[in-house]
PDB file of C-alpha atoms in Angstrom:
ATOM      1  CA  MET A   1      88.101 100.009  95.233  1.00 43.00           C
ATOM      2  CA  ALA A   2      85.708  99.537  91.713  1.00 42.00           C
ATOM      3  CA  GLU A   3      86.370 102.799  91.525  1.00 45.00           C
ATOM      4  CA  ALA A   4      89.736 103.017  91.919  1.00 42.00           C
ATOM      5  CA  LYS A   5      90.010 100.185  89.055  1.00 44.00           C
ATOM      6  CA  LEU A   6      88.580 102.109  86.628  1.00 52.00           C
ATOM      7  CA  SER A   7      90.570 104.703  84.672  1.00 47.00           C
ATOM      8  CA  ALA A   8      88.454 107.584  84.746  1.00 39.00           C
ATOM      9  CA  ALA A   9      89.395 108.404  80.901  1.00 43.00           C
ATOM     10  CA  SER A  10      89.328 105.325  79.185  1.00 45.00           C
ATOM     11  CA  LEU A  11      89.141 101.670  78.898  1.00 49.00           C
ATOM     12  CA  PRO A  12      92.717  99.469  79.519  1.00 47.00           C
ATOM     13  CA  ALA A  13      94.189  99.444  76.212  1.00 43.00           C
ATOM     14  CA  HIS A  14      93.266  96.178  75.628  1.00 45.00           C
ATOM     15  CA  ALA A  15      89.678  96.499  76.076  1.00 56.00           C
ATOM     16  CA  LEU A  16      87.776  95.913  72.721  1.00 68.00           C
ATOM     17  CA  PRO A  17      86.037  98.666  71.384  1.00 83.00           C
ATOM     18  CA  HIS A  18      82.532  99.968  73.234  1.00 90.00           C
ATOM     19  CA  PRO A  19      80.093  98.503  71.489  1.00 89.00           C
ATOM     20  CA  LEU A  20      77.399 100.554  69.198  1.00 90.00           C
ATOM     21  CA  ALA A  21      73.847 101.294  69.350  1.00 86.00           C
ATOM     22  CA  ASN A  22      71.718 100.127  66.182  1.00 84.00           C
ATOM     23  CA  PRO A  23      72.230 102.712  63.655  1.00 80.00           C
ATOM     24  CA  GLY A  24      69.384 105.641  64.559  1.00 74.00           C
ATOM     25  CA  TYR A  25      69.815 104.448  68.188  1.00 82.00           C
ATOM     26  CA  GLY A  26      72.693 105.288  71.643  1.00 87.00           C
ATOM     27  CA  LYS A  27      74.049 108.292  73.239  1.00 91.00           C
ATOM     28  CA  ARG A  28      73.860 111.376  71.641  1.00 91.00           C
ATOM     29  CA  SER A  29      76.179 114.754  72.428  1.00 91.00           C
ATOM     30  CA  ALA A  30      74.179 116.960  74.015  1.00 90.00           C
ATOM     31  CA  PRO A  31      75.125 120.916  71.779  1.00 89.00           C
ATOM     32  CA  ASP A  32      77.875 123.469  72.792  1.00 87.00           C
ATOM     33  CA  GLN A  33      79.370 121.985  75.599  1.00 90.00           C
ATOM     34  CA  LEU A  34      82.499 123.280  77.430  1.00 90.00           C
ATOM     35  CA  PRO A  35      85.863 121.822  76.860  1.00 90.00           C
ATOM     36  CA  ARG A  36      87.129 118.632  78.457  1.00 90.00           C
ATOM     37  CA  THR A  37      88.633 119.183  81.715  1.00 89.00           C
ATOM     38  CA  ALA A  38      89.471 117.289  84.721  1.00 86.00           C
ATOM     39  CA  HIS A  39      86.856 118.993  87.052  1.00 88.00           C
ATOM     40  CA  ASP A  40      83.924 118.471  85.229  1.00 90.00           C
ATOM     41  CA  PHE A  41      82.331 116.055  87.451  1.00 92.00           C
ATOM     42  CA  ALA A  42      84.310 116.260  90.400  1.00 91.00           C
ATOM     43  CA  HIS A  43      80.743 117.320  91.918  1.00 92.00           C
ATOM     44  CA  LEU A  44      79.810 113.877  91.446  1.00 92.00           C
ATOM     45  CA  SER A  45      80.741 111.362  93.718  1.00 91.00           C
ATOM     46  CA  PRO A  46      84.007 108.758  92.500  1.00 90.00           C
ATOM     47  CA  ARG A  47      82.017 106.277  91.060  1.00 91.00           C
ATOM     48  CA  GLU A  48      79.256 108.698  89.083  1.00 93.00           C
ATOM     49  CA  ALA A  49      81.901 110.889  88.238  1.00 92.00           C
ATOM     50  CA  SER A  50      84.596 108.082  86.336  1.00 92.00           C
ATOM     51  CA  ILE A  51      80.882 106.658  84.805  1.00 94.00           C
ATOM     52  CA  ALA A  52      80.297 110.539  83.368  1.00 94.00           C
ATOM     53  CA  ALA A  53      84.180 110.113  81.883  1.00 93.00           C
ATOM     54  CA  TYR A  54      83.537 107.003  80.864  1.00 94.00           C
ATOM     55  CA  ILE A  55      80.646 108.018  78.646  1.00 94.00           C
ATOM     56  CA  ASP A  56      81.336 110.943  78.049  1.00 94.00           C
ATOM     57  CA  ARG A  57      84.514 110.343  75.728  1.00 92.00           C
ATOM     58  CA  LEU A  58      82.189 107.247  74.181  1.00 93.00           C
ATOM     59  CA  PRO A  59      81.872 108.702  70.077  1.00 92.00           C
ATOM     60  CA  ASP A  60      77.884 109.343  69.510  1.00 91.00           C
ATOM     61  CA  GLY A  61      76.274 106.361  68.789  1.00 90.00           C
ATOM     62  CA  ALA A  62      77.411 104.095  71.911  1.00 92.00           C
ATOM     63  CA  ASP A  63      75.210 101.935  73.660  1.00 92.00           C
ATOM     64  CA  ILE A  64      75.197 103.664  76.899  1.00 92.00           C
ATOM     65  CA  SER A  65      72.530 101.377  78.147  1.00 91.00           C
ATOM     66  CA  VAL A  66      72.745  99.414  81.709  1.00 92.00           C
ATOM     67  CA  LYS A  67      73.311  95.798  80.163  1.00 93.00           C
ATOM     68  CA  THR A  68      75.761  97.112  78.049  1.00 93.00           C
ATOM     69  CA  LEU A  69      78.155  99.743  80.363  1.00 93.00           C
ATOM     70  CA  ALA A  70      77.426  96.443  83.380  1.00 92.00           C
ATOM     71  CA  LYS A  71      79.906  94.360  80.458  1.00 91.00           C
ATOM     72  CA  THR A  72      81.804  96.891  80.027  1.00 89.00           C
ATOM     73  CA  LEU A  73      82.244  98.883  83.440  1.00 91.00           C
ATOM     74  CA  PRO A  74      82.988  96.820  86.951  1.00 91.00           C
ATOM     75  CA  TYR A  75      79.882  97.982  88.349  1.00 92.00           C
ATOM     76  CA  GLY A  76      75.944  95.501  88.335  1.00 92.00           C
ATOM     77  CA  GLN A  77      73.236  96.469  86.735  1.00 93.00           C
ATOM     78  CA  CYS A  78      71.824  97.774  89.974  1.00 93.00           C
ATOM     79  CA  ALA A  79      75.078 100.295  90.965  1.00 93.00           C
ATOM     80  CA  LEU A  80      74.669 101.647  86.891  1.00 94.00           C
ATOM     81  CA  ARG A  81      71.290 101.786  86.768  1.00 93.00           C
ATOM     82  CA  THR A  82      71.484 104.609  89.834  1.00 93.00           C
ATOM     83  CA  ALA A  83      74.780 105.869  89.012  1.00 93.00           C
ATOM     84  CA  LEU A  84      72.560 107.148  85.387  1.00 93.00           C
ATOM     85  CA  ASN A  85      69.475 108.319  87.456  1.00 92.00           C
ATOM     86  CA  ASN A  86      71.771 110.572  89.417  1.00 93.00           C
ATOM     87  CA  LEU A  87      73.784 111.735  86.656  1.00 94.00           C
ATOM     88  CA  GLN A  88      70.122 112.642  85.419  1.00 92.00           C
ATOM     89  CA  ARG A  89      69.768 114.383  88.163  1.00 92.00           C
ATOM     90  CA  ALA A  90      72.865 116.052  88.028  1.00 93.00           C
ATOM     91  CA  GLY A  91      71.922 117.878  84.868  1.00 93.00           C
ATOM     92  CA  HIS A  92      74.617 115.572  82.775  1.00 94.00           C
ATOM     93  CA  LEU A  93      72.039 113.179  80.737  1.00 93.00           C
ATOM     94  CA  ARG A  94      68.363 112.666  80.042  1.00 92.00           C
ATOM     95  CA  ARG A  95      66.223 110.021  78.515  1.00 89.00           C
ATOM     96  CA  GLY A  96      63.883 110.018  75.382  1.00 86.00           C
ATOM     97  CA  ARG A  97      62.386 110.335  72.932  1.00 84.00           C
ATOM     98  CA  GLU A  98      63.011 112.166  69.024  1.00 81.00           C
ATOM     99  CA  HIS A  99      60.820 112.292  65.597  1.00 76.00           C
ATOM    100  CA  LEU A 100      63.267 114.049  62.855  1.00 66.00           C
ATOM    101  CA  ALA A 101      61.105 116.356  60.964  1.00 60.00           C
ATOM    102  CA  ASP A 102      62.604 115.790  57.945  1.00 57.00           C
ATOM    103  CA  SER A 103      63.287 111.854  58.081  1.00 56.00           C
ATOM    104  CA  GLY A 104      60.057 111.045  56.304  1.00 60.00           C
ATOM    105  CA  SER A 105      59.184 108.430  59.004  1.00 63.00           C
ATOM    106  CA  GLN A 106      56.614 108.906  61.541  1.00 67.00           C
ATOM    107  CA  ARG A 107      58.767 106.214  64.036  1.00 74.00           C
ATOM    108  CA  TRP A 108      59.820 108.076  66.827  1.00 79.00           C
ATOM    109  CA  ILE A 109      63.363 106.496  67.914  1.00 78.00           C
ATOM    110  CA  THR A 110      64.993 106.504  71.669  1.00 81.00           C
ATOM    111  CA  ARG A 111      67.167 109.041  72.562  1.00 84.00           C
ATOM    112  CA  THR A 112      69.818 109.684  75.694  1.00 90.00           C
ATOM    113  CA  TRP A 113      71.792 112.736  75.674  1.00 92.00           C
ATOM    114  CA  PHE A 114      74.147 113.319  77.098  1.00 95.00           C
ATOM    115  CA  THR A 115      76.341 116.440  78.404  1.00 94.00           C
ATOM    116  CA  ARG A 116      79.782 117.046  80.203  1.00 94.00           C
ATOM    117  CA  THR A 117      78.251 120.343  81.089  1.00 93.00           C
ATOM    118  CA  ALA A 118      75.575 120.075  83.982  1.00 93.00           C
ATOM    119  CA  ARG A 119      72.399 121.866  82.689  1.00 92.00           C
ATOM    120  CA  ASP A 120      69.545 122.865  84.672  1.00 91.00           C
ATOM    121  CA  ASP A 121      65.786 121.989  83.734  1.00 90.00           C
ATOM    122  CA  ASN A 122      65.228 124.857  81.662  1.00 89.00           C
ATOM    123  CA  TRP A 123      67.299 124.074  79.551  1.00 91.00           C
ATOM    124  CA  TRP A 124      67.159 120.715  78.501  1.00 90.00           C
ATOM    125  CA  ALA A 125      63.256 122.417  78.378  1.00 88.00           C
ATOM    126  CA  THR A 126      64.285 124.773  75.932  1.00 88.00           C
ATOM    127  CA  PHE A 127      66.450 121.720  74.165  1.00 87.00           C
ATOM    128  CA  THR A 128      63.313 119.654  73.824  1.00 85.00           C
ATOM    129  CA  ARG A 129      60.989 122.568  72.235  1.00 82.00           C
ATOM    130  CA  GLY A 130      64.226 122.638  68.988  1.00 78.00           C
ATOM    131  CA  ASP A 131      65.537 125.492  70.679  1.00 73.00           C
ATOM    132  CA  VAL A 132      69.595 125.499  71.437  1.00 67.00           C
ATOM    133  CA  PRO A 133      69.438 127.799  74.141  1.00 60.00           C
ATOM    134  CA  LYS A 134      71.837 130.981  74.187  1.00 59.00           C
ATOM    135  CA  GLU A 135      75.841 130.018  76.143  1.00 57.00           C
ATOM    136  CA  PRO A 136      77.372 133.657  77.100  1.00 55.00           C
ATOM    137  CA  PRO A 137      79.476 135.099  75.192  1.00 51.00           C
ATOM    138  CA  GLN A 138      83.101 133.621  74.467  1.00 53.00           C
ATOM    139  CA  PRO A 139      86.493 135.574  74.538  1.00 56.00           C
ATOM    140  CA  ALA A 140      86.833 135.729  71.039  1.00 52.00           C
ATOM    141  CA  ARG A 141      90.143 134.464  69.342  1.00 57.00           C
ATOM    142  CA  PRO A 142      92.115 136.811  67.539  1.00 57.00           C
ATOM    143  CA  PRO A 143      91.410 136.296  64.121  1.00 56.00           C
ATOM    144  CA  PRO A 144      94.040 134.565  61.752  1.00 59.00           C
ATOM    145  CA  THR A 145      96.525 136.449  59.831  1.00 70.00           C
ATOM    146  CA  ARG A 146      95.202 135.812  56.603  1.00 83.00           C
ATOM    147  CA  SER A 147      91.886 133.294  55.342  1.00 91.00           C
ATOM    148  CA  ARG A 148      90.853 131.024  53.508  1.00 92.00           C
ATOM    149  CA  ALA A 149      90.420 133.654  50.179  1.00 93.00           C
ATOM    150  CA  HIS A 150      93.642 135.205  51.001  1.00 94.00           C
ATOM    151  CA  ILE A 151      95.577 132.416  50.628  1.00 92.00           C
ATOM    152  CA  LEU A 152      93.678 131.024  47.501  1.00 93.00           C
ATOM    153  CA  LEU A 153      94.251 134.799  45.963  1.00 94.00           C
ATOM    154  CA  ALA A 154      98.434 134.261  47.021  1.00 92.00           C
ATOM    155  CA  ALA A 155      98.588 131.033  45.361  1.00 91.00           C
ATOM    156  CA  LEU A 156      96.921 131.867  42.154  1.00 91.00           C
ATOM    157  CA  GLY A 157     100.088 132.283  40.536  1.00 89.00           C
ATOM    158  CA  ARG A 158     101.359 128.948  41.226  1.00 89.00           C
ATOM    159  CA  THR A 159      98.276 127.668  38.762  1.00 88.00           C
ATOM    160  CA  ALA A 160      97.996 130.898  36.384  1.00 90.00           C
ATOM    161  CA  PRO A 161     101.534 132.004  36.134  1.00 90.00           C
ATOM    162  CA  VAL A 162      99.875 135.430  34.495  1.00 92.00           C
ATOM    163  CA  LEU A 163      97.518 135.310  37.414  1.00 92.00           C
ATOM    164  CA  THR A 164     100.133 136.445  40.304  1.00 92.00           C
ATOM    165  CA  LEU A 165      98.862 139.043  42.888  1.00 92.00           C
ATOM    166  CA  SER A 166     100.659 141.566  45.507  1.00 92.00           C
ATOM    167  CA  GLN A 167     100.427 141.424  48.876  1.00 91.00           C
ATOM    168  CA  ALA A 168      97.715 144.595  48.248  1.00 92.00           C
ATOM    169  CA  ASP A 169      95.529 143.201  45.522  1.00 93.00           C
ATOM    170  CA  CYS A 170      95.050 139.283  47.588  1.00 94.00           C
ATOM    171  CA  ALA A 171      93.653 142.200  50.070  1.00 93.00           C
ATOM    172  CA  ALA A 172      91.315 143.848  47.678  1.00 94.00           C
ATOM    173  CA  LEU A 173      90.806 140.623  46.606  1.00 95.00           C
ATOM    174  CA  ALA A 174      90.064 138.882  49.398  1.00 94.00           C
ATOM    175  CA  PRO A 175      86.123 139.665  50.477  1.00 95.00           C
ATOM    176  CA  LEU A 176      84.560 138.741  46.783  1.00 95.00           C
ATOM    177  CA  VAL A 177      86.230 134.842  47.389  1.00 95.00           C
ATOM    178  CA  THR A 178      84.276 134.889  51.160  1.00 94.00           C
ATOM    179  CA  GLU A 179      81.588 135.602  49.268  1.00 94.00           C
ATOM    180  CA  TRP A 180      81.692 132.712  46.402  1.00 94.00           C
ATOM    181  CA  PHE A 181      82.866 130.511  49.502  1.00 93.00           C
ATOM    182  CA  ALA A 182      79.353 132.031  51.194  1.00 92.00           C
ATOM    183  CA  ARG A 183      77.183 131.089  49.054  1.00 91.00           C
ATOM    184  CA  GLY A 184      78.595 127.640  48.450  1.00 90.00           C
ATOM    185  CA  ALA A 185      81.389 127.410  45.783  1.00 91.00           C
ATOM    186  CA  THR A 186      84.540 125.648  46.943  1.00 93.00           C
ATOM    187  CA  ASP A 187      88.400 125.678  46.329  1.00 93.00           C
ATOM    188  CA  ALA A 188      88.344 124.208  42.804  1.00 93.00           C
ATOM    189  CA  ALA A 189      85.057 126.367  41.802  1.00 94.00           C
ATOM    190  CA  VAL A 190      86.495 129.330  42.299  1.00 94.00           C
ATOM    191  CA  LEU A 191      90.249 128.166  40.608  1.00 93.00           C
ATOM    192  CA  HIS A 192      88.056 127.073  37.936  1.00 94.00           C
ATOM    193  CA  ALA A 193      86.316 130.448  37.017  1.00 94.00           C
ATOM    194  CA  LEU A 194      89.483 132.058  37.719  1.00 94.00           C
ATOM    195  CA  THR A 195      91.818 130.124  35.428  1.00 93.00           C
ATOM    196  CA  SER A 196      90.172 128.504  32.599  1.00 92.00           C
ATOM    197  CA  GLY A 197      89.697 130.465  29.408  1.00 92.00           C
ATOM    198  CA  LEU A 198      92.966 132.780  30.405  1.00 91.00           C
ATOM    199  CA  PRO A 199      93.362 135.769  27.029  1.00 91.00           C
ATOM    200  CA  THR A 200      96.007 136.096  25.481  1.00 89.00           C
ATOM    201  CA  PRO A 201      98.904 137.877  26.991  1.00 91.00           C
ATOM    202  CA  VAL A 202      96.330 139.190  30.100  1.00 89.00           C
ATOM    203  CA  HIS A 203      97.763 142.774  30.439  1.00 91.00           C
ATOM    204  CA  HIS A 204      95.950 143.785  34.472  1.00 93.00           C
ATOM    205  CA  PRO A 205      95.609 140.000  36.413  1.00 93.00           C
ATOM    206  CA  ALA A 206      93.986 141.852  39.301  1.00 94.00           C
ATOM    207  CA  ALA A 207      91.651 143.824  37.698  1.00 95.00           C
ATOM    208  CA  LEU A 208      90.968 140.123  35.164  1.00 95.00           C
ATOM    209  CA  VAL A 209      90.427 138.447  38.302  1.00 95.00           C
ATOM    210  CA  ARG A 210      87.727 141.187  39.573  1.00 95.00           C
ATOM    211  CA  THR A 211      85.599 140.952  36.823  1.00 95.00           C
ATOM    212  CA  ARG A 212      85.489 136.653  36.714  1.00 95.00           C
ATOM    213  CA  LEU A 213      85.017 136.972  40.983  1.00 96.00           C
ATOM    214  CA  THR A 214      81.598 139.127  40.414  1.00 95.00           C
ATOM    215  CA  GLY A 215      80.188 138.384  36.664  1.00 94.00           C
ATOM    216  CA  LYS A 216      80.606 134.760  37.210  1.00 93.00           C
ATOM    217  CA  LEU A 217      79.711 134.528  41.109  1.00 93.00           C
ATOM    218  CA  PRO A 218      77.215 131.973  41.005  1.00 92.00           C
ATOM    219  CA  PRO A 219      73.761 133.000  42.741  1.00 91.00           C
ATOM    220  CA  GLU A 220      72.150 132.733  46.198  1.00 88.00           C
ATOM    221  CA  PRO A 221      71.415 128.718  46.717  1.00 83.00           C
ATOM    222  CA  VAL A 222      68.278 128.195  47.817  1.00 80.00           C
ATOM    223  CA  ARG A 223      68.040 126.411  51.984  1.00 77.00           C
ATOM    224  CA  GLU A 224      65.098 124.835  53.276  1.00 75.00           C
ATOM    225  CA  PRO A 225      63.546 126.888  56.340  1.00 77.00           C
ATOM    226  CA  TYR A 226      64.232 124.882  59.650  1.00 70.00           C
ATOM    227  CA  ARG A 227      62.551 122.271  60.948  1.00 75.00           C
ATOM    228  CA  PRO A 228      63.031 121.613  64.980  1.00 74.00           C
ATOM    229  CA  PRO A 229      62.758 117.537  65.556  1.00 76.00           C
ATOM    230  CA  LEU A 230      59.716 117.063  67.934  1.00 79.00           C
ATOM    231  CA  ARG A 231      61.575 115.778  71.242  1.00 84.00           C
ATOM    232  CA  VAL A 232      59.760 114.831  74.468  1.00 84.00           C
ATOM    233  CA  LEU A 233      61.499 113.378  77.650  1.00 88.00           C
ATOM    234  CA  GLU A 234      60.471 110.151  79.993  1.00 86.00           C
ATOM    235  CA  CYS A 235      61.460 109.625  83.425  1.00 88.00           C
ATOM    236  CA  ALA A 236      64.710 108.056  84.759  1.00 84.00           C
ATOM    237  CA  LYS A 237      62.614 105.224  86.890  1.00 85.00           C
ATOM    238  CA  CYS A 238      59.111 104.472  85.223  1.00 86.00           C
ATOM    239  CA  GLY A 239      60.164 105.556  81.512  1.00 83.00           C
ATOM    240  CA  ALA A 240      56.408 107.612  81.413  1.00 85.00           C
ATOM    241  CA  PRO A 241      56.909 110.509  78.640  1.00 86.00           C
ATOM    242  CA  GLY A 242      55.763 114.289  80.267  1.00 84.00           C
ATOM    243  CA  ARG A 243      56.541 117.950  79.545  1.00 83.00           C
ATOM    244  CA  PRO A 244      60.109 119.261  80.951  1.00 84.00           C
ATOM    245  CA  GLU A 245      58.820 121.741  83.060  1.00 85.00           C
ATOM    246  CA  ALA A 246      56.373 117.900  85.033  1.00 85.00           C
ATOM    247  CA  LEU A 247      59.738 116.524  84.783  1.00 87.00           C
ATOM    248  CA  PRO A 248      62.636 118.297  87.220  1.00 88.00           C
ATOM    249  CA  GLY A 249      65.556 116.476  87.868  1.00 87.00           C
ATOM    250  CA  GLY A 250      64.118 114.065  85.402  1.00 86.00           C
ATOM    251  CA  ILE A 251      61.766 112.176  87.299  1.00 87.00           C
ATOM    252  CA  CYS A 252      58.394 112.908  87.407  1.00 88.00           C
ATOM    253  CA  GLY A 253      56.048 113.675  90.286  1.00 86.00           C
ATOM    254  CA  ALA A 254      54.513 109.956  90.419  1.00 87.00           C
ATOM    255  CA  CYS A 255      57.668 109.186  91.109  1.00 87.00           C
ATOM    256  CA  ARG A 256      58.822 112.069  93.615  1.00 85.00           C
ATOM    257  CA  GLY A 257      55.817 110.462  95.158  1.00 83.00           C
ATOM    258  CA  GLU A 258      53.911 113.666  94.509  1.00 79.00           C
ATOM    259  CA  ARG A 259      50.173 113.116  94.772  1.00 72.00           C
ATOM    260  CA  ALA A 260      47.617 113.454  91.347  1.00 63.00           C
ATOM    261  CA  PRO A 261      45.536 116.173  91.724  1.00 61.00           C
ATOM    262  CA  SER A 262      42.220 115.067  93.102  1.00 59.00           C
ATOM    263  CA  GLY A 263      38.301 116.143  91.932  1.00 55.00           C
ATOM    264  CA  HIS A 264      35.311 114.998  89.699  1.00 55.00           C
ATOM    265  CA  HIS A 265      35.405 115.779  85.852  1.00 59.00           C
ATOM    266  CA  THR A 266      31.856 115.260  84.291  1.00 65.00           C
ATOM    267  CA  PRO A 267      31.995 113.873  80.975  1.00 69.00           C
ATOM    268  CA  LEU A 268      30.860 115.908  77.908  1.00 69.00           C
ATOM    269  CA  PRO A 269      27.975 114.540  76.978  1.00 76.00           C
ATOM    270  CA  ALA A 270      27.301 112.508  73.382  1.00 76.00           C
ATOM    271  CA  SER A 271      26.601 116.242  71.652  1.00 76.00           C
ATOM    272  CA  ALA A 272      29.093 118.049  73.009  1.00 74.00           C
ATOM    273  CA  VAL A 273      31.492 115.378  71.553  1.00 76.00           C
ATOM    274  CA  HIS A 274      30.027 115.342  67.929  1.00 77.00           C
ATOM    275  CA  THR A 275      29.869 119.404  68.482  1.00 77.00           C
ATOM    276  CA  ARG A 276      34.010 119.172  68.632  1.00 75.00           C
ATOM    277  CA  ALA A 277      35.250 116.907  66.219  1.00 79.00           C
ATOM    278  CA  ALA A 278      32.866 117.756  63.739  1.00 77.00           C
ATOM    279  CA  ALA A 279      34.597 121.490  64.585  1.00 75.00           C
ATOM    280  CA  ILE A 280      37.625 119.831  64.202  1.00 77.00           C
ATOM    281  CA  ARG A 281      37.365 117.604  60.686  1.00 79.00           C
ATOM    282  CA  ALA A 282      36.216 121.225  59.629  1.00 74.00           C
ATOM    283  CA  ALA A 283      39.200 123.045  60.371  1.00 73.00           C
ATOM    284  CA  MET A 284      41.604 120.211  59.404  1.00 74.00           C
ATOM    285  CA  ASP A 285      39.950 120.809  56.156  1.00 72.00           C
ATOM    286  CA  GLN A 286      40.022 124.004  55.909  1.00 69.00           C
ATOM    287  CA  ARG A 287      43.984 123.579  56.025  1.00 65.00           C
ATOM    288  CA  ARG A 288      44.647 121.242  53.666  1.00 66.00           C
ATOM    289  CA  HIS A 289      42.286 122.957  51.101  1.00 64.00           C
ATOM    290  CA  GLU A 290      44.504 126.211  51.762  1.00 59.00           C
ATOM    291  CA  GLY A 291      47.784 124.581  51.432  1.00 55.00           C
ATOM    292  CA  THR A 292      46.712 122.821  47.486  1.00 53.00           C
ATOM    293  CA  PRO A 293      48.084 124.663  44.732  1.00 54.00           C
ATOM    294  CA  ALA A 294      44.990 126.545  42.625  1.00 49.00           C
TER     295      ALA A 294
END
């Protein structure tokens, strides 16, 4: 069977690398996936599990269109299309479009998001709104015995022997170095601030280091407010865009065989349309003026 010929981990070693999509397109990994295990796709059929495991190990940007997958995997386009739709129904995949708020472009980019951790419709709806759904807290890992700041201070004597510090000095000064790192400083920047232009002699290394860490502390970086990307999901069968709530399992109501609500809507008279359009233009002008600096 074809499933037996396909490794769930990857292609054979002699196979060519999987093609990449055009820049900005292709596979996109959904956030907050659980660590990879051998049972991530055990709930799927063997064929779908092998395809999902293969896609899971592809890098972001890989071309996972049906045509490209058919050239790489031992399945035809029809079988692959069915498998991808089933992966979408199982919560591993969603198709849609995305507009990056900070890109400076008005284009919407076609996206295919994949996650080895199956997600329900509520999770995908939250993701579509630009939020990262909260996961249950994982067991806390034991903290490292020595922090990055402590290691830098302990090695300070190698760069400037007159600034050799004791274990107690490193522990006491580490929070000050951590604050430098929080403000974007690199190890090299901290070392330069501590070791350049040293007085001769240095009577109290720890006191000098403390004075320089507090007196030369860089300002807090100016952070631009986060603007989440705009996302729209699409039906896996017909490609029609819609709200996540209208696409349970990634399928629209029409493709599920649901009837559109009946009813006749009376069109608005021309005068009402003109009045409404004038109100919208007035609101847009007012917002534009409010956003213009005096």
